Backbone as JSON Lines, residues from 0, in Angstrom:
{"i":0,"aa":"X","n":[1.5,-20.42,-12.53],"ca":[2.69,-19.68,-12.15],"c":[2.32,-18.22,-11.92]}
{"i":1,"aa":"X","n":[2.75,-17.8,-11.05],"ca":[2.91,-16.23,-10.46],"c":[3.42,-15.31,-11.23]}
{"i":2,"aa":"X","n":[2.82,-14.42,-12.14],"ca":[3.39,-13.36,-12.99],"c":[4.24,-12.22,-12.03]}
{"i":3,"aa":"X","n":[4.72,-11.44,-12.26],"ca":[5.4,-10.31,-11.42],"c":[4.27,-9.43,-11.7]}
{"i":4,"aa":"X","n":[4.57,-8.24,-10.44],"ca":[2.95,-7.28,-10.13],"c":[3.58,-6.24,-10.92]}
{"i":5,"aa":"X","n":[2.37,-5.59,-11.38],"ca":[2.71,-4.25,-12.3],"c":[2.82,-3.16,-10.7]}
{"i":6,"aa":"X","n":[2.47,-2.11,-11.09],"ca":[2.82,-0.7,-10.33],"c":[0.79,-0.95,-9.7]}
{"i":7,"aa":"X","n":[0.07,-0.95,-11.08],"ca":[-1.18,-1.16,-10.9],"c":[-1.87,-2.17,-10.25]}
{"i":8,"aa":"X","n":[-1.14,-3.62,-10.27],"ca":[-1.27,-4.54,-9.36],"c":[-1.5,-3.97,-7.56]}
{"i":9,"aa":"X","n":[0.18,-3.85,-7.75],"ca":[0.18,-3.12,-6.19],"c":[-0.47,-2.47,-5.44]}
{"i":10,"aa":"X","n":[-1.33,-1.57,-6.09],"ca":[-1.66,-0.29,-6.07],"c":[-3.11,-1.09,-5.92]}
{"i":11,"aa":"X","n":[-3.4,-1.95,-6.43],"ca":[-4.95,-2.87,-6.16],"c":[-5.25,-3.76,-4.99]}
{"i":12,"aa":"X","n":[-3.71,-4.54,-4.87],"ca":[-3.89,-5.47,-3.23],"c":[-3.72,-4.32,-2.07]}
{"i":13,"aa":"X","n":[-3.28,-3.02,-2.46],"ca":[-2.94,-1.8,-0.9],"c":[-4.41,-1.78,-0.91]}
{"i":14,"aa":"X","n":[-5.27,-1.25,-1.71],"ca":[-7.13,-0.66,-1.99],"c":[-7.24,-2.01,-1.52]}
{"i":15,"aa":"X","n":[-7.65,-3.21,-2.01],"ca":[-8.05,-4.38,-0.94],"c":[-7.73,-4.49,0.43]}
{"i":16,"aa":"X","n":[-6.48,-4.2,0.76],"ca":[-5.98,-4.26,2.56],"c":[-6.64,-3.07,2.93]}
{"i":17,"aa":"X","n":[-6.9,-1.99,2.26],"ca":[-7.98,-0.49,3.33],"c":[-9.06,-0.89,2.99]}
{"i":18,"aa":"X","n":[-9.78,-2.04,2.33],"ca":[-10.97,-2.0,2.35],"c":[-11.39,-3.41,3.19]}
{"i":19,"aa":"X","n":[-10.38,-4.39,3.71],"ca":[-10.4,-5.23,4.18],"c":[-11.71,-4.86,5.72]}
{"i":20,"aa":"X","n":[-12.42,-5.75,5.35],"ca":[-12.93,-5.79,6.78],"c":[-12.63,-6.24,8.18]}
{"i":21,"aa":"X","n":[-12.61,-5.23,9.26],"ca":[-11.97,-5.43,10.4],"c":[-12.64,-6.83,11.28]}
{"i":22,"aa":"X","n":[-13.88,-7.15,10.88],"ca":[-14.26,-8.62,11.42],"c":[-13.98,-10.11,10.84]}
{"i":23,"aa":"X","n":[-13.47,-9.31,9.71],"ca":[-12.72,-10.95,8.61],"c":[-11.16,-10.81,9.35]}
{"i":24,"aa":"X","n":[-11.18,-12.41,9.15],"ca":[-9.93,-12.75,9.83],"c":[-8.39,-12.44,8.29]}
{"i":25,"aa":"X","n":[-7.52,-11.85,8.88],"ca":[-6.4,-11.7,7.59],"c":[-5.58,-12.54,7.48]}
{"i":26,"aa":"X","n":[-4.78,-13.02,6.5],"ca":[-3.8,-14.27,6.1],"c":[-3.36,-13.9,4.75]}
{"i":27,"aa":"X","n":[-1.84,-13.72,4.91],"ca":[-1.92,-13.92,3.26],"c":[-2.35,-15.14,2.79]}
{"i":28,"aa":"X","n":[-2.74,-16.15,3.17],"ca":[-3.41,-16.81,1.72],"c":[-4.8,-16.24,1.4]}
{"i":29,"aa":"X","n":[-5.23,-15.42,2.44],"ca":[-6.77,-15.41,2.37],"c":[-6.57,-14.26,1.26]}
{"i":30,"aa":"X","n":[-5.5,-13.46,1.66],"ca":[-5.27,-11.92,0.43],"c":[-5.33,-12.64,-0.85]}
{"i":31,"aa":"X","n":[-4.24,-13.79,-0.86],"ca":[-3.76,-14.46,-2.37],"c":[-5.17,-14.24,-2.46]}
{"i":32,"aa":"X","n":[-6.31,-15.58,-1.73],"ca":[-7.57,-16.33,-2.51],"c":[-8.1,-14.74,-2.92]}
{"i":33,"aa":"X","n":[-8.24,-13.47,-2.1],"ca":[-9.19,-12.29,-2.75],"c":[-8.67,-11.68,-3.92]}
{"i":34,"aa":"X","n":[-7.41,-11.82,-3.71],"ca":[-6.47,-11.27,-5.23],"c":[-7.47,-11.56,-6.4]}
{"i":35,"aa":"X","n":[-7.04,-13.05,-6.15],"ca":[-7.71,-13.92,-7.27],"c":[-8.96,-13.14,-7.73]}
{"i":36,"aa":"X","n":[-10.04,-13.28,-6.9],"ca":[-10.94,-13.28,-6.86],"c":[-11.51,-11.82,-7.18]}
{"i":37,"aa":"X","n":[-11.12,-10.67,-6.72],"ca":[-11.4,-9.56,-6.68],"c":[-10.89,-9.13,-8.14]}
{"i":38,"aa":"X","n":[-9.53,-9.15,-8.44],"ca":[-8.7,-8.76,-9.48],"c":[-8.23,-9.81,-10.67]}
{"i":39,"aa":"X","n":[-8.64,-11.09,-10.44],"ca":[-8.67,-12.42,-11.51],"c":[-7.05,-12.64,-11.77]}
{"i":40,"aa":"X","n":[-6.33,-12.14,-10.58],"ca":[-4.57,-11.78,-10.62],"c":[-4.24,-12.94,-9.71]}
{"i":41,"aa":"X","n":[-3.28,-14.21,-10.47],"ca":[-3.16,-15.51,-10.01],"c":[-1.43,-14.56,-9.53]}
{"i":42,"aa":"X","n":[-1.43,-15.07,-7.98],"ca":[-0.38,-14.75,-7.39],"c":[-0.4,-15.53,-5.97]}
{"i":43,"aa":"X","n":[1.27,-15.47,-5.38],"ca":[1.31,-15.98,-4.38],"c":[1.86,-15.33,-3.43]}
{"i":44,"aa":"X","n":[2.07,-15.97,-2.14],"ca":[2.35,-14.97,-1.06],"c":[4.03,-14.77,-0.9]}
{"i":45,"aa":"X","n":[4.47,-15.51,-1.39],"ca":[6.0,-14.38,-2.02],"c":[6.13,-13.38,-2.61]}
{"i":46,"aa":"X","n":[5.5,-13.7,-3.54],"ca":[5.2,-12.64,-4.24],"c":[4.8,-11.67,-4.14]}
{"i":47,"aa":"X","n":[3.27,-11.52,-3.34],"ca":[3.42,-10.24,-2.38],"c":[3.86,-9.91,-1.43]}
{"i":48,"aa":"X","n":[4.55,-10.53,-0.54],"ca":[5.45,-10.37,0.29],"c":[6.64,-9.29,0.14]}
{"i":49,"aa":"X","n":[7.23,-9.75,-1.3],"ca":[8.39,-9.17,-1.91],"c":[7.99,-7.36,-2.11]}
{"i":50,"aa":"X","n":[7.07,-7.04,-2.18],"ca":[6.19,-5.92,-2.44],"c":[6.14,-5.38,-1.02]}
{"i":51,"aa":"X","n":[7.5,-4.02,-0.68],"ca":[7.26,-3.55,0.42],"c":[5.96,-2.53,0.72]}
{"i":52,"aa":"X","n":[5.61,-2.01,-0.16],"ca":[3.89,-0.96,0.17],"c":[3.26,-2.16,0.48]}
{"i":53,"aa":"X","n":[2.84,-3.56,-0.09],"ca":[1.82,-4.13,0.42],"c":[2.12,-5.03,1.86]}
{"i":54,"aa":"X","n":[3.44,-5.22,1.71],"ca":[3.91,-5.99,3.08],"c":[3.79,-5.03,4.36]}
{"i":55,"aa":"X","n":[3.82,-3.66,4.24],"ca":[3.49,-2.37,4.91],"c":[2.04,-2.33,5.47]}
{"i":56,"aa":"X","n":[1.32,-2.62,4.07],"ca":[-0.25,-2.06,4.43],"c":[-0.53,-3.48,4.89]}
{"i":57,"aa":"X","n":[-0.48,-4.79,4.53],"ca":[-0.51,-6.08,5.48],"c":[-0.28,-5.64,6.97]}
{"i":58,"aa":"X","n":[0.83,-5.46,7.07],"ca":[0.96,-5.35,8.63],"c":[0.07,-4.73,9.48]}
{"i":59,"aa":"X","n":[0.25,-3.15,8.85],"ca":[-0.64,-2.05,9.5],"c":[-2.28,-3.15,9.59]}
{"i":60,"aa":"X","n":[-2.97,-3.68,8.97],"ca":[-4.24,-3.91,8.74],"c":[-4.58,-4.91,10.03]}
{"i":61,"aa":"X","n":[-3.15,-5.69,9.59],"ca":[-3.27,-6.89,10.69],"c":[-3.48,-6.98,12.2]}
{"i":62,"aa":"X","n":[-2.43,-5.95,12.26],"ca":[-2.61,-5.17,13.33],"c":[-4.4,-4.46,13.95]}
{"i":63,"aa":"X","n":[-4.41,-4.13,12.86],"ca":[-6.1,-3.24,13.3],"c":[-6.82,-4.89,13.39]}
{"i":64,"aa":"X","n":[-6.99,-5.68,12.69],"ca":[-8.14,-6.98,12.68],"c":[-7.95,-7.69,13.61]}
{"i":65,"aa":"X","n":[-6.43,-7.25,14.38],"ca":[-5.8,-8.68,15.45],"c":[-6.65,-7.7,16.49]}
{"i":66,"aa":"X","n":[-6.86,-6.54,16.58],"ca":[-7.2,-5.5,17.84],"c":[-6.05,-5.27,18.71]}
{"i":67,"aa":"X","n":[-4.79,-5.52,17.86],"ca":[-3.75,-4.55,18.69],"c":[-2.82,-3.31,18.72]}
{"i":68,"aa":"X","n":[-4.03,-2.67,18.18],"ca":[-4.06,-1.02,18.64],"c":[-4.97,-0.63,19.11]}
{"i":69,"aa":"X","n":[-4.93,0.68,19.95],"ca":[-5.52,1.02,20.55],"c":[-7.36,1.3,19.96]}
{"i":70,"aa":"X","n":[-6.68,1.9,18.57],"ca":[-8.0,2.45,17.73],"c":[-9.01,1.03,17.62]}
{"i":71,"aa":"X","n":[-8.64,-0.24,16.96],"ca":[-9.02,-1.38,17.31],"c":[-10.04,-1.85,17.69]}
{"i":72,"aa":"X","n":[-9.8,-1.8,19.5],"ca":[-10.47,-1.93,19.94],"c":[-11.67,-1.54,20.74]}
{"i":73,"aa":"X","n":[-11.46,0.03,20.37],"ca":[-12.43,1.06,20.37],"c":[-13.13,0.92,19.47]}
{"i":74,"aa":"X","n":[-13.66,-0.01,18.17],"ca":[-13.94,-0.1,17.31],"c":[-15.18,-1.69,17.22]}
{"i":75,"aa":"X","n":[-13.78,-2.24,18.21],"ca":[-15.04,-3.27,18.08],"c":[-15.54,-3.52,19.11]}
{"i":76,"aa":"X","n":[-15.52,-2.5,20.11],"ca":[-16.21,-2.56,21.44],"c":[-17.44,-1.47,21.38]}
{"i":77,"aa":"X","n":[-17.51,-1.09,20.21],"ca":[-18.53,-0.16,19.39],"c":[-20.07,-0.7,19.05]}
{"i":78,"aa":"X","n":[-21.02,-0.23,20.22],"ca":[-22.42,-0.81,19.78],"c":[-23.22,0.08,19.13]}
{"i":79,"aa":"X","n":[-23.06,0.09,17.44],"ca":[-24.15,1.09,16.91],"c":[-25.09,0.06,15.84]}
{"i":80,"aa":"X","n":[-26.29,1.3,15.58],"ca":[-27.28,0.69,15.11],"c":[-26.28,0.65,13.15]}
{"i":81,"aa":"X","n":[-27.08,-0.43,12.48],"ca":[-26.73,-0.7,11.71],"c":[-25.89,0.15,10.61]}
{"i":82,"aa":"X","n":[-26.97,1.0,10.11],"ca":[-26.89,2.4,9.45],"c":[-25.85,2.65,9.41]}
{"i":83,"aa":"X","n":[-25.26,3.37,11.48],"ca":[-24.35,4.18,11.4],"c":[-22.75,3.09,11.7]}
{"i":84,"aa":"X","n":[-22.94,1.47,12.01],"ca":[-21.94,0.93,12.32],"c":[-21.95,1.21,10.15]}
{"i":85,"aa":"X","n":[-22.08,1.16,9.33],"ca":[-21.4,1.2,8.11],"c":[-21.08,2.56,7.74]}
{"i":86,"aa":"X","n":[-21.78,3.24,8.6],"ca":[-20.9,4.5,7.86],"c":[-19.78,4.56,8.72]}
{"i":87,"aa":"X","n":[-19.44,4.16,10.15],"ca":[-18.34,4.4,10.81],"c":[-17.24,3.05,10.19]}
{"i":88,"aa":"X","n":[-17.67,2.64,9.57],"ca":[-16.55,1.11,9.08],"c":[-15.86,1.93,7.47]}
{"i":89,"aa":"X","n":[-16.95,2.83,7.06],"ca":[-16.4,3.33,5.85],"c":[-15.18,4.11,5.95]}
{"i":90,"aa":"X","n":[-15.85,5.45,7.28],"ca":[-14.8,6.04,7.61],"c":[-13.6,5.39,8.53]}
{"i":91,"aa":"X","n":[-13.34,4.67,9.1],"ca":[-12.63,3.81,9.44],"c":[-11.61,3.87,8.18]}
{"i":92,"aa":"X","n":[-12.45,2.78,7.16],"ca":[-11.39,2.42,5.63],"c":[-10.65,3.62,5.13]}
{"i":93,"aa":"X","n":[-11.32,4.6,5.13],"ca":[-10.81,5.67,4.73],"c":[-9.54,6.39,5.3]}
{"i":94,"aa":"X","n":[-9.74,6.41,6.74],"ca":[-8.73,6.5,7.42],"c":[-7.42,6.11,7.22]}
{"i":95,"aa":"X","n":[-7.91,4.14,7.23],"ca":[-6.9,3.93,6.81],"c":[-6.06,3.93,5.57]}
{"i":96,"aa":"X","n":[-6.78,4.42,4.72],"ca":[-5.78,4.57,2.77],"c":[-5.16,6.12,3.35]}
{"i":97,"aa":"X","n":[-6.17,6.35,4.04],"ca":[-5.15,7.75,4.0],"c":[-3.75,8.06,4.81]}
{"i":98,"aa":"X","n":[-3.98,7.3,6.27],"ca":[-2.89,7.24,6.84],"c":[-1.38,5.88,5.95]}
{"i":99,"aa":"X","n":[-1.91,5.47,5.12],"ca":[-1.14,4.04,4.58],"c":[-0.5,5.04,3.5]}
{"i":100,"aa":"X","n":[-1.5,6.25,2.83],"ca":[-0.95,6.99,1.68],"c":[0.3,7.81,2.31]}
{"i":101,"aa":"X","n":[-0.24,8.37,3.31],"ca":[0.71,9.51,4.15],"c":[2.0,8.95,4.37]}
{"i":102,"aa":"X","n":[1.68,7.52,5.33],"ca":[3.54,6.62,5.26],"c":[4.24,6.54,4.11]}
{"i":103,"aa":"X","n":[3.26,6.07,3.14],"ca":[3.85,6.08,1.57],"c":[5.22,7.11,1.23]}
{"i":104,"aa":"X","n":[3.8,8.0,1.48],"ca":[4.55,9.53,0.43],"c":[6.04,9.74,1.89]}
{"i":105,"aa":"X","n":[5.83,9.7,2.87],"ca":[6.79,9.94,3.97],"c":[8.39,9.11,3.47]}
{"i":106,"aa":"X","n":[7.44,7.73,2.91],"ca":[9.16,6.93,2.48],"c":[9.64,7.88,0.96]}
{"i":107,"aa":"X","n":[8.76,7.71,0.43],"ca":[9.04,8.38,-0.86],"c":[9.74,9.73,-0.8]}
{"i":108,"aa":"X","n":[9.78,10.3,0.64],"ca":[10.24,11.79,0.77],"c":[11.79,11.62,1.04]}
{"i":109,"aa":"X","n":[11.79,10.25,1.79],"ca":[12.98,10.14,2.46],"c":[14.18,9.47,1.58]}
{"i":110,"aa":"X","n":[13.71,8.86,0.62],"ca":[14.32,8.63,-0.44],"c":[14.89,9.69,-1.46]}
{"i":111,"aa":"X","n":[13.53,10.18,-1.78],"ca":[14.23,11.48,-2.82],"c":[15.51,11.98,-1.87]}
{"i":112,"aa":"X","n":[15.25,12.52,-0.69],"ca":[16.42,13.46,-0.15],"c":[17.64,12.61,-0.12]}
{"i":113,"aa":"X","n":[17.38,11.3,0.12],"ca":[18.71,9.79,-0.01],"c":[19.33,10.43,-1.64]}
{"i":114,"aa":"X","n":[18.62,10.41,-2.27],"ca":[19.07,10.51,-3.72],"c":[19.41,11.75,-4.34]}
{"i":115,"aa":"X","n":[18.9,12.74,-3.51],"ca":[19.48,13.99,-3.82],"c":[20.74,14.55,-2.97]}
{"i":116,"aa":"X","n":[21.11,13.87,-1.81],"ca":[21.9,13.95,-1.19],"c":[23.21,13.63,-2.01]}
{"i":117,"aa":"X","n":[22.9,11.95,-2.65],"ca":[24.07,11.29,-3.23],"c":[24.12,11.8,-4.16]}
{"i":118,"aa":"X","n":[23.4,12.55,-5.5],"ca":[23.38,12.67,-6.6],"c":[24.56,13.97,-6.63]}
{"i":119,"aa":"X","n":[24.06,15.07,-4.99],"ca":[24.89,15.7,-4.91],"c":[26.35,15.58,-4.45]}
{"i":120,"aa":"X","n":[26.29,14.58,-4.12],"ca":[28.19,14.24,-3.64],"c":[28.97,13.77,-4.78]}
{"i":121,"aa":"X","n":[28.48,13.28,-5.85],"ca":[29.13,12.62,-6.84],"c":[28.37,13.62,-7.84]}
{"i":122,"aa":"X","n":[28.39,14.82,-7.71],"ca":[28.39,16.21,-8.86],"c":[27.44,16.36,-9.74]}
{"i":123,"aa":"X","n":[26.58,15.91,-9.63],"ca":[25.35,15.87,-10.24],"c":[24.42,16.79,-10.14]}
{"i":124,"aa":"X","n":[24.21,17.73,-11.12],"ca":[23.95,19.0,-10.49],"c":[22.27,19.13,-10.78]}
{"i":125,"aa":"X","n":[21.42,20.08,-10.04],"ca":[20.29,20.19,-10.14],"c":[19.75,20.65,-11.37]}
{"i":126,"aa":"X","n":[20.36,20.59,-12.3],"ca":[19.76,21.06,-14.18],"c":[19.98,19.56,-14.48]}
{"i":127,"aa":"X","n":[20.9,19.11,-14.4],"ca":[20.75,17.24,-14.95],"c":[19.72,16.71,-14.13]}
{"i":128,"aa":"X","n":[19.17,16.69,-13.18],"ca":[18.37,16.09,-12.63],"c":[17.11,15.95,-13.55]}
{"i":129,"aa":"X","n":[16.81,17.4,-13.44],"ca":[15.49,17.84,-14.26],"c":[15.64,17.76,-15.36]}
{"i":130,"aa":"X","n":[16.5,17.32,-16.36],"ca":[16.45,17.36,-17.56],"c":[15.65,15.96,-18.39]}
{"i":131,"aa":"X","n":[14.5,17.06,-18.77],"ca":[12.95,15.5,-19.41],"c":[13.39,13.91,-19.65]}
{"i":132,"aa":"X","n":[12.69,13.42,-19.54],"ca":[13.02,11.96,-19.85],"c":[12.98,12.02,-21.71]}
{"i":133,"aa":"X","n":[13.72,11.41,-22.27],"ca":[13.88,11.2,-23.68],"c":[13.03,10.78,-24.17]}
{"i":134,"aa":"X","n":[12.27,11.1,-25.53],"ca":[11.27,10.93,-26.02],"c":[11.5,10.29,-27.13]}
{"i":135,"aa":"X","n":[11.04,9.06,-27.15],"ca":[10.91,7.91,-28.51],"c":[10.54,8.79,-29.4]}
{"i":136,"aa":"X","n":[11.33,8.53,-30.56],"ca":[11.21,9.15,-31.74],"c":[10.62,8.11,-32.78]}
{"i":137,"aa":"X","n":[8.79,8.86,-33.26],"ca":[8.29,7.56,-34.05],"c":[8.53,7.36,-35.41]}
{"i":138,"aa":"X","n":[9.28,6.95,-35.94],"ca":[9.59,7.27,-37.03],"c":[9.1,6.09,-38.28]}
């Protein structure tokens, strides 16, 4: 049975999809079988599915491995000597966590302002916002 993903889960199948190689073919089952395998995390493809950052970085990836973007196929129409085809596949990966981070933080922006918008219509003022999260008292 399929446990539910922590924050850290998530945060492990996105780093697998930017490190995915653009000549391996993608599937979520093939993600499930690397889950497994990479992270010893028994899960299924609902399950990550349900997970919009990874259903996000799925797409985006799929997209790059299917070669339908432009970058793509500039990529694999790319004849270099060994060496430098891995350092250009690294920077490639890199690229992509960073552009996958950037969408991230972009939803995450657009939300806060969703929530600061509403927090402000229904009187919620900017000192309650900020006021610390409550601290377990160990007693």
């Amino acid at each position: 049975m399929a446990k539910h993903l922590t924050d850290k889960d998530v945060s492990n199948v996105c780093e697998l999809l930017d490190d995915w190689s653009t000549g391996a073919k993608l599937t979520w089952d093939r993600l499930v079988e690397a889950v497994a395998h990479d992270y010893k995390l028994t899960t299924t493809r609902p399950t990550l599915q349900k997970q919009a950052r990874i259903k996000n970085a799925f797409k985006e990836v799929k997209a790059i491995v299917s070669g339908n973007t432009p970058k793509a196929a500039v990529a694999h129409n790319r004849h270099l000597p060994s060496s430098l085809k891995t350092a250009a596949d690294h920077l490639e990966k890199r690229e992509r966590t960073i552009a996958r981070l950037e969408a991230e933080n972009n939803r995450f922006l657009e939300l806060f302002h969703m929530w600061l918008y509403n927090a402000n219509q229904h009187g919620v003022t900017f000192e309650q916002l900020n006021e610390p999260l409550p601290t377990k008292d160990l007693k």
